[in-house]
Amino acid sequence: MTVLTKARPARPRAAAPTGAAARRRRRATPYLLLAPGALVLLLVVGYPLVRLVLISFQDYGLRTLFTGTAEWTGLDNYAKVLGSDEIVPMLLRTAALCVAMAGGTLAIGTAVALLMRALGPRMRTAVTLVLITAWAVPNVAATMLWTWLFQPTYGVVNWMLTRLRVFGDFGQYDWTAHTWSSLVLVWLLVVWQSVPFVALTLYAGLTQIPADYYEAAALDGAGAWRRFRVVTVPFLRSILLLVTVLSVVWDFNVFNQIWLLTHGGPDGATSTLVVWSFTRAFASQSYGQGAAIAVLATGLLMALTWYYVRRLVRTGEEL
Amino acid sequence: MHRRMAVLAASVALACTATACGSGGDDDGKAAAGGIAGPGSGTGKTITVWYMDGDLSDAAVKAIGDRFTKDTGAQVKVQIQEWDGINTKITTALAQHDPPDVIELGNTAVPLFAAAGGLADITAHGKELSRGQTWLPGLAGPATIDGKLYGAPLFAGERAVVYNKKIWAKAGITAPPATLAEFTADLDKIGKSEKGADFSPFYMPGQYWFGGVQFVWDAGGQIAEKKDGKWAGALSSPQAQKGLADWKRFQNTYSTPASRNLFNLAPDYNAILAQGKTSAILNTSVNAVLKIDPKLKDDLGTFPFPGASGNQPVFLGGSDLAVPAKSANRALALAYLKAATDPQVQTSAIVGLDGWTPISTELIDRTAATRTPLLKAFSDAAKRSVATPASPGWATIESDKSLQSFFGDISTGKTPIDAAAKAFDAHLTQALNAAP
Amino acid sequence: MKRSRPARIALNAAAAAFCAVWIFPVYWMVNSAFKPAGDMLTATPRFLPFPLTLGNFAGAVGKPHFPAYLANSLIVTGVVVAVAIAVAFLAAVALTRFTFPGRRGFLIGVLAVQMIPGPALLIPLFLSLKSLDLLDTLLGLIVTYTAFVLPLTIWVMRGFLHGVPKELEEAAMVDGAGQLTVMRTILLPLVTPGIIAASVFSFIVAWNDYLYAYVMMKDQSRYTLPVWLASFSTNLGTDYGGLIAGSTLFALPVVAFFMIIQRRLVAGMTAGAVKG
């Protein structure tokens, strides 16, 4: 403890070496702090990750799982996946759906977070509770609720749309039977489930901004939009970037909602890469091909988000 | 595999379980070397048995367990498994060195695990387990791969028409139809007598493939055929095409337009019948309807779905019991299978307690008198049952939901029948011939 | 900042509209949970659950193993949240207050973990836990969920630590406070909003997972509550009343957890700020 108490903040520019031992310890500190997390991640995710990549080069089926011996097939799985007729429309569909869902989530989430900051305490508590309650609904119940709300004959949403007398009779409308309506169905569910995390996290970030920054800006005669640009965005950049990247990543990999609502139908209209990976691995017991699709999907996602990931890693470093 | 080893003494069986036989590798015939555990041989031991949630009642499970304990002296630890993700659950369980000793598998799932080497080959004990009876082909068929037996039947469940007698009587119909022509004429009458946009004479959701395959079989078609050891999708055959056209006509005529792309679970077709929104559905029992509205007890009737001649062939649901290849207690596990297939247990527990259809034609005949009229339609329907292709790839067809979508697309008219059948045949051929 | 009256009304109206839309599915869930089976599906929706029944709830709670599953869920979730937050906080301090080789690599690697499609990891993870002999143990489940939530919690904490002005720490250091003291009394309280968001996230992940709990546990006595939710669906059909009532009960602890942690942490934050 004595050495630690003497140690000054361990940033290079502030560091003033007081001895070899202290320096060594200072160098070790970040690794010690990181060790528990790194250990768990390496053990539980790192090792399986290596296995996932290995499996993607093997003919890995149910028999392999039972006997433990797999045959190496080189790039066969990848060739099969990339050579499939489905791959191009599948990629486009996955990307478009991901952008639509992440965009919707972020737009609504940011708006709600800003709204919360502007509201009085009572209304803010109400919004917080609504968000947390929606977030708390388990996946299985959420998807079931969606089929209920939107089912023909008995769906409340269909009933209300009919009563609006704008769109015609929706009473017998089956959302899952048509391409666009099934996409809308999935989009609504995913956005409904994802907004709470985005809104609450962004709002938490907003509360960190000291009020005097706004007051100073207001004194300078800055309008609401300018205050948002000059104070809110820079302060929030790191968290905003983070929720953006996370939303894109999650929405790219949305699985349960699609599978339980539409099974990727009608006629493949809502089938994405992950759905494909799942059906290959778990319906066809071709874990090798499922793994290959997963590896490709991860690589693709990494490439697509690379720019933001880099910016995200850099945020705060200039401090 | 003609060695009859079942007479081996229990001591040998015990020695066997402790050594080689329990350690998998059933292709070399080593597995057949074990016997069925005899009286007292299991004292002090406990085997683990997995049942699926909702299939057998606790009382029926206990009856089988009591019989097993009486036979061997061993105890049973029963574990109930949930349906969601069950194939993954069983897959991982079979991949471990200490799997459960007996598992209940849906009959159509047996080929998958058997062909991949996860289940013990019990061919040598087949005769002792069946006791000379004829097991229902829908149960024994999928458990038999290349002439080898991998599971013993547990119970059968099949579909018959469940209808609301009051609505039918209102349309002037008092007796269940005997032929398809009578049936459709009745439904036409009901369609005229009942009004309401959401009312359907017969609620048959378009993705309900259990109903769809009946029409294919009734027209003489097949889902797939095995020729020279290779499967080929057979839905493009003229007979199957006719069946699919019949299905589409029936579905489109007697069910609601909203139901064309739905499965039976959402909305729940039992609720639709219970609320009088339809006069009939195709289901495995009346219990789910009565649970929603117990007052319908005296209003419900059942009859086998009429076909072109006689009843329509039905898809036989139900379960088999199988022994994981790596079970350490194979002799006792076999004894458990023997207890479950025992005619007395079948009569008192499977039929008497749970109202399921027993596993052999002999038992169906023998228990016919004890079955209530409501239950009789189901076992009558079972007599013309057809098994789904006994290929490990069949599990793919069920779990990737392609079969559901296939019938849905035909019902909605999204895809013309011949194009849909051709595309689906290709999928069937690919999936059914894939190595597990 | 004072706002004009019309602006306040407009804001409140927008908030009310948002609440109405977002709460509607939850309202429908609770509403349905109190309806008798026959009223669950009606062509004209019933917006109030009268005649009311508690039968769905009684049936759901009365299912076998409910208490055991609940206990398992509480243990697993509680440990996951505590461990994940502690571990992530330490890691985030390292990542924001120190420069060291491998830092960027670690950050990117952690984010990459989030990018792997969930279902793809199941079999490899099963094989790993099998090798580690952690199958069929609550510990295995705890470690798994912790690893699932760590990437997000680390990143969120890091984001919030960046927001903490460095001068605060430096001032404390000058006053002679040690690093641990600084972490505990200055950094920790200031990232409280981040802790709330991250711990609710962790809670929900650990509380809701079905597939891993189902596949990794073999003995029935070690299942968690989502398995109970799954038990309402059998091959004979789904007990919708039970499932919807069960889901309502299932969601309650999440809301309760949020309210408790919100109050506790906010109290702690003020105390910390005074101390600092």
PDB file of N, CA, C and O in Angstrom, chain A residues 269-307:
ATOM      1  N   ALA A 269     -38.207 -14.255 -47.140  1.00  0.00           N
ATOM      2  CA  ALA A 269     -38.169 -12.782 -47.158  1.00  0.00           C
ATOM      3  C   ALA A 269     -37.495 -12.187 -45.932  1.00  0.00           C
ATOM      4  O   ALA A 269     -36.951 -11.092 -45.995  1.00  0.00           O
ATOM      5  N   THR A 270     -37.521 -12.886 -44.801  1.00  0.00           N
ATOM      6  CA  THR A 270     -36.908 -12.328 -43.598  1.00  0.00           C
ATOM      7  C   THR A 270     -35.711 -13.160 -43.149  1.00  0.00           C
ATOM      8  O   THR A 270     -35.267 -13.071 -42.012  1.00  0.00           O
ATOM      9  N   SER A 271     -35.209 -13.985 -44.059  1.00  0.00           N
ATOM     10  CA  SER A 271     -34.089 -14.851 -43.704  1.00  0.00           C
ATOM     11  C   SER A 271     -32.777 -14.079 -43.778  1.00  0.00           C
ATOM     12  O   SER A 271     -32.451 -13.496 -44.794  1.00  0.00           O
ATOM     13  N   THR A 272     -32.034 -14.049 -42.673  1.00  0.00           N
ATOM     14  CA  THR A 272     -30.759 -13.337 -42.648  1.00  0.00           C
ATOM     15  C   THR A 272     -29.614 -14.337 -42.474  1.00  0.00           C
ATOM     16  O   THR A 272     -29.844 -15.536 -42.338  1.00  0.00           O
ATOM     17  N   LEU A 273     -28.400 -13.805 -42.456  1.00  0.00           N
ATOM     18  CA  LEU A 273     -27.227 -14.669 -42.313  1.00  0.00           C
ATOM     19  C   LEU A 273     -27.310 -15.550 -41.076  1.00  0.00           C
ATOM     20  O   LEU A 273     -26.963 -16.729 -41.111  1.00  0.00           O
ATOM     21  N   VAL A 274     -27.749 -14.970 -39.977  1.00  0.00           N
ATOM     22  CA  VAL A 274     -27.770 -15.735 -38.736  1.00  0.00           C
ATOM     23  C   VAL A 274     -28.818 -16.835 -38.787  1.00  0.00           C
ATOM     24  O   VAL A 274     -28.607 -17.945 -38.312  1.00  0.00           O
ATOM     25  N   VAL A 275     -29.959 -16.511 -39.384  1.00  0.00           N
ATOM     26  CA  VAL A 275     -30.988 -17.534 -39.547  1.00  0.00           C
ATOM     27  C   VAL A 275     -30.435 -18.678 -40.391  1.00  0.00           C
ATOM     28  O   VAL A 275     -30.629 -19.859 -40.087  1.00  0.00           O
ATOM     29  N   TRP A 276     -29.710 -18.309 -41.395  1.00  0.00           N
ATOM     30  CA  TRP A 276     -29.104 -19.299 -42.276  1.00  0.00           C
ATOM     31  C   TRP A 276     -28.100 -20.155 -41.501  1.00  0.00           C
ATOM     32  O   TRP A 276     -28.109 -21.390 -41.569  1.00  0.00           O
ATOM     33  N   SER A 277     -27.244 -19.479 -40.746  1.00  0.00           N
ATOM     34  CA  SER A 277     -26.251 -20.194 -39.939  1.00  0.00           C
ATOM     35  C   SER A 277     -26.948 -21.168 -38.997  1.00  0.00           C
ATOM     36  O   SER A 277     -26.526 -22.308 -38.828  1.00  0.00           O
ATOM     37  N   PHE A 278     -28.051 -20.710 -38.413  1.00  0.00           N
ATOM     38  CA  PHE A 278     -28.774 -21.567 -37.472  1.00  0.00           C
ATOM     39  C   PHE A 278     -29.370 -22.788 -38.186  1.00  0.00           C
ATOM     40  O   PHE A 278     -29.227 -23.907 -37.728  1.00  0.00           O
ATOM     41  N   THR A 279     -30.035 -22.545 -39.313  1.00  0.00           N
ATOM     42  CA  THR A 279     -30.664 -23.700 -39.966  1.00  0.00           C
ATOM     43  C   THR A 279     -29.621 -24.685 -40.472  1.00  0.00           C
ATOM     44  O   THR A 279     -29.834 -25.883 -40.430  1.00  0.00           O
ATOM     45  N   ARG A 280     -28.472 -24.169 -40.937  1.00  0.00           N
ATOM     46  CA  ARG A 280     -27.431 -25.092 -41.359  1.00  0.00           C
ATOM     47  C   ARG A 280     -26.938 -25.902 -40.164  1.00  0.00           C
ATOM     48  O   ARG A 280     -26.803 -27.118 -40.222  1.00  0.00           O
ATOM     49  N   ALA A 281     -26.642 -25.226 -39.058  1.00  0.00           N
ATOM     50  CA  ALA A 281     -26.032 -25.906 -37.918  1.00  0.00           C
ATOM     51  C   ALA A 281     -27.034 -26.783 -37.173  1.00  0.00           C
ATOM     52  O   ALA A 281     -26.742 -27.934 -36.880  1.00  0.00           O
ATOM     53  N   PHE A 282     -28.222 -26.227 -36.891  1.00  0.00           N
ATOM     54  CA  PHE A 282     -29.084 -26.943 -35.967  1.00  0.00           C
ATOM     55  C   PHE A 282     -30.231 -27.687 -36.626  1.00  0.00           C
ATOM     56  O   PHE A 282     -30.742 -28.637 -36.061  1.00  0.00           O
ATOM     57  N   ALA A 283     -30.672 -27.257 -37.796  1.00  0.00           N
ATOM     58  CA  ALA A 283     -31.717 -28.035 -38.454  1.00  0.00           C
ATOM     59  C   ALA A 283     -31.076 -29.108 -39.322  1.00  0.00           C
ATOM     60  O   ALA A 283     -31.553 -30.224 -39.390  1.00  0.00           O
ATOM     61  N   SER A 284     -29.955 -28.785 -39.970  1.00  0.00           N
ATOM     62  CA  SER A 284     -29.319 -29.771 -40.839  1.00  0.00           C
ATOM     63  C   SER A 284     -28.162 -30.482 -40.155  1.00  0.00           C
ATOM     64  O   SER A 284     -27.497 -31.305 -40.757  1.00  0.00           O
ATOM     65  N   GLN A 285     -27.883 -30.134 -38.910  1.00  0.00           N
ATOM     66  CA  GLN A 285     -26.780 -30.739 -38.162  1.00  0.00           C
ATOM     67  C   GLN A 285     -25.457 -30.648 -38.905  1.00  0.00           C
ATOM     68  O   GLN A 285     -24.608 -31.499 -38.791  1.00  0.00           O
ATOM     69  N   SER A 286     -25.295 -29.604 -39.728  1.00  0.00           N
ATOM     70  CA  SER A 286     -24.015 -29.400 -40.382  1.00  0.00           C
ATOM     71  C   SER A 286     -23.322 -28.258 -39.651  1.00  0.00           C
ATOM     72  O   SER A 286     -23.374 -27.111 -40.069  1.00  0.00           O
ATOM     73  N   TYR A 287     -22.699 -28.610 -38.517  1.00  0.00           N
ATOM     74  CA  TYR A 287     -22.103 -27.581 -37.683  1.00  0.00           C
ATOM     75  C   TYR A 287     -20.945 -26.899 -38.406  1.00  0.00           C
ATOM     76  O   TYR A 287     -20.661 -25.733 -38.170  1.00  0.00           O
ATOM     77  N   GLY A 288     -20.267 -27.628 -39.278  1.00  0.00           N
ATOM     78  CA  GLY A 288     -19.165 -27.060 -40.035  1.00  0.00           C
ATOM     79  C   GLY A 288     -19.633 -25.886 -40.883  1.00  0.00           C
ATOM     80  O   GLY A 288     -19.058 -24.792 -40.845  1.00  0.00           O
ATOM     81  N   GLN A 289     -20.713 -26.115 -41.647  1.00  0.00           N
ATOM     82  CA  GLN A 289     -21.215 -25.034 -42.497  1.00  0.00           C
ATOM     83  C   GLN A 289     -21.776 -23.890 -41.674  1.00  0.00           C
ATOM     84  O   GLN A 289     -21.580 -22.722 -42.001  1.00  0.00           O
ATOM     85  N   GLY A 290     -22.478 -24.236 -40.581  1.00  0.00           N
ATOM     86  CA  GLY A 290     -22.997 -23.200 -39.696  1.00  0.00           C
ATOM     87  C   GLY A 290     -21.856 -22.332 -39.177  1.00  0.00           C
ATOM     88  O   GLY A 290     -21.958 -21.108 -39.132  1.00  0.00           O
ATOM     89  N   ALA A 291     -20.754 -22.987 -38.796  1.00  0.00           N
ATOM     90  CA  ALA A 291     -19.601 -22.252 -38.276  1.00  0.00           C
ATOM     91  C   ALA A 291     -18.993 -21.375 -39.357  1.00  0.00           C
ATOM     92  O   ALA A 291     -18.604 -20.232 -39.097  1.00  0.00           O
ATOM     93  N   ALA A 292     -18.900 -21.904 -40.582  1.00  0.00           N
ATOM     94  CA  ALA A 292     -18.338 -21.110 -41.677  1.00  0.00           C
ATOM     95  C   ALA A 292     -19.167 -19.848 -41.899  1.00  0.00           C
ATOM     96  O   ALA A 292     -18.616 -18.751 -42.068  1.00  0.00           O
ATOM     97  N   ILE A 293     -20.487 -19.991 -41.877  1.00  0.00           N
ATOM     98  CA  ILE A 293     -21.344 -18.816 -42.063  1.00  0.00           C
ATOM     99  C   ILE A 293     -21.116 -17.826 -40.922  1.00  0.00           C
ATOM    100  O   ILE A 293     -21.020 -16.619 -41.132  1.00  0.00           O
ATOM    101  N   ALA A 294     -20.995 -18.364 -39.713  1.00  0.00           N
ATOM    102  CA  ALA A 294     -20.785 -17.488 -38.561  1.00  0.00           C
ATOM    103  C   ALA A 294     -19.455 -16.739 -38.666  1.00  0.00           C
ATOM    104  O   ALA A 294     -19.380 -15.547 -38.369  1.00  0.00           O
ATOM    105  N   VAL A 295     -18.415 -17.441 -39.092  1.00  0.00           N
ATOM    106  CA  VAL A 295     -17.110 -16.795 -39.228  1.00  0.00           C
ATOM    107  C   VAL A 295     -17.187 -15.704 -40.297  1.00  0.00           C
ATOM    108  O   VAL A 295     -16.721 -14.573 -40.092  1.00  0.00           O
ATOM    109  N   LEU A 296     -17.827 -16.021 -41.405  1.00  0.00           N
ATOM    110  CA  LEU A 296     -17.977 -15.027 -42.467  1.00  0.00           C
ATOM    111  C   LEU A 296     -18.777 -13.824 -41.969  1.00  0.00           C
ATOM    112  O   LEU A 296     -18.414 -12.670 -42.229  1.00  0.00           O
ATOM    113  N   ALA A 297     -19.852 -14.107 -41.248  1.00  0.00           N
ATOM    114  CA  ALA A 297     -20.699 -13.019 -40.763  1.00  0.00           C
ATOM    115  C   ALA A 297     -19.911 -12.116 -39.816  1.00  0.00           C
ATOM    116  O   ALA A 297     -20.002 -10.889 -39.892  1.00  0.00           O
ATOM    117  N   THR A 298     -19.117 -12.741 -38.934  1.00  0.00           N
ATOM    118  CA  THR A 298     -18.329 -11.945 -37.994  1.00  0.00           C
ATOM    119  C   THR A 298     -17.313 -11.082 -38.730  1.00  0.00           C
ATOM    120  O   THR A 298     -17.156  -9.898 -38.428  1.00  0.00           O
ATOM    121  N   GLY A 299     -16.630 -11.685 -39.714  1.00  0.00           N
ATOM    122  CA  GLY A 299     -15.644 -10.933 -40.480  1.00  0.00           C
ATOM    123  C   GLY A 299     -16.286  -9.764 -41.200  1.00  0.00           C
ATOM    124  O   GLY A 299     -15.774  -8.637 -41.192  1.00  0.00           O
ATOM    125  N   LEU A 300     -17.434 -10.044 -41.784  1.00  0.00           N
ATOM    126  CA  LEU A 300     -18.141  -9.009 -42.527  1.00  0.00           C
ATOM    127  C   LEU A 300     -18.551  -7.855 -41.623  1.00  0.00           C
ATOM    128  O   LEU A 300     -18.358  -6.670 -41.950  1.00  0.00           O
ATOM    129  N   LEU A 301     -19.067  -8.227 -40.473  1.00  0.00           N
ATOM    130  CA  LEU A 301     -19.510  -7.223 -39.515  1.00  0.00           C
ATOM    131  C   LEU A 301     -18.328  -6.373 -39.065  1.00  0.00           C
ATOM    132  O   LEU A 301     -18.414  -5.152 -38.942  1.00  0.00           O
ATOM    133  N   MET A 302     -17.201  -7.046 -38.839  1.00  0.00           N
ATOM    134  CA  MET A 302     -15.987  -6.349 -38.420  1.00  0.00           C
ATOM    135  C   MET A 302     -15.577  -5.340 -39.505  1.00  0.00           C
ATOM    136  O   MET A 302     -15.256  -4.194 -39.203  1.00  0.00           O
ATOM    137  N   ALA A 303     -15.624  -5.798 -40.741  1.00  0.00           N
ATOM    138  CA  ALA A 303     -15.222  -4.923 -41.842  1.00  0.00           C
ATOM    139  C   ALA A 303     -16.165  -3.730 -41.955  1.00  0.00           C
ATOM    140  O   ALA A 303     -15.742  -2.592 -42.140  1.00  0.00           O
ATOM    141  N   LEU A 304     -17.460  -4.011 -41.813  1.00  0.00           N
ATOM    142  CA  LEU A 304     -18.446  -2.946 -41.969  1.00  0.00           C
ATOM    143  C   LEU A 304     -18.325  -1.905 -40.862  1.00  0.00           C
ATOM    144  O   LEU A 304     -18.529  -0.721 -41.082  1.00  0.00           O
ATOM    145  N   THR A 305     -18.014  -2.357 -39.663  1.00  0.00           N
ATOM    146  CA  THR A 305     -18.005  -1.424 -38.543  1.00  0.00           C
ATOM    147  C   THR A 305     -16.593  -0.923 -38.226  1.00  0.00           C
ATOM    148  O   THR A 305     -16.404  -0.186 -37.271  1.00  0.00           O
ATOM    149  N   TRP A 306     -15.606  -1.361 -39.031  1.00  0.00           N
ATOM    150  CA  TRP A 306     -14.216  -1.074 -38.708  1.00  0.00           C
ATOM    151  C   TRP A 306     -13.956   0.411 -38.455  1.00  0.00           C
ATOM    152  O   TRP A 306     -13.331   0.789 -37.478  1.00  0.00           O
ATOM    153  N   TYR A 307     -14.498   1.245 -39.307  1.00  0.00           N
ATOM    154  CA  TYR A 307     -14.283   2.680 -39.199  1.00  0.00           C
ATOM    155  C   TYR A 307     -14.757   3.182 -37.830  1.00  0.00           C
ATOM    156  O   TYR A 307     -14.056   3.915 -37.145  1.00  0.00           O
TER     157      TYR A 307
END
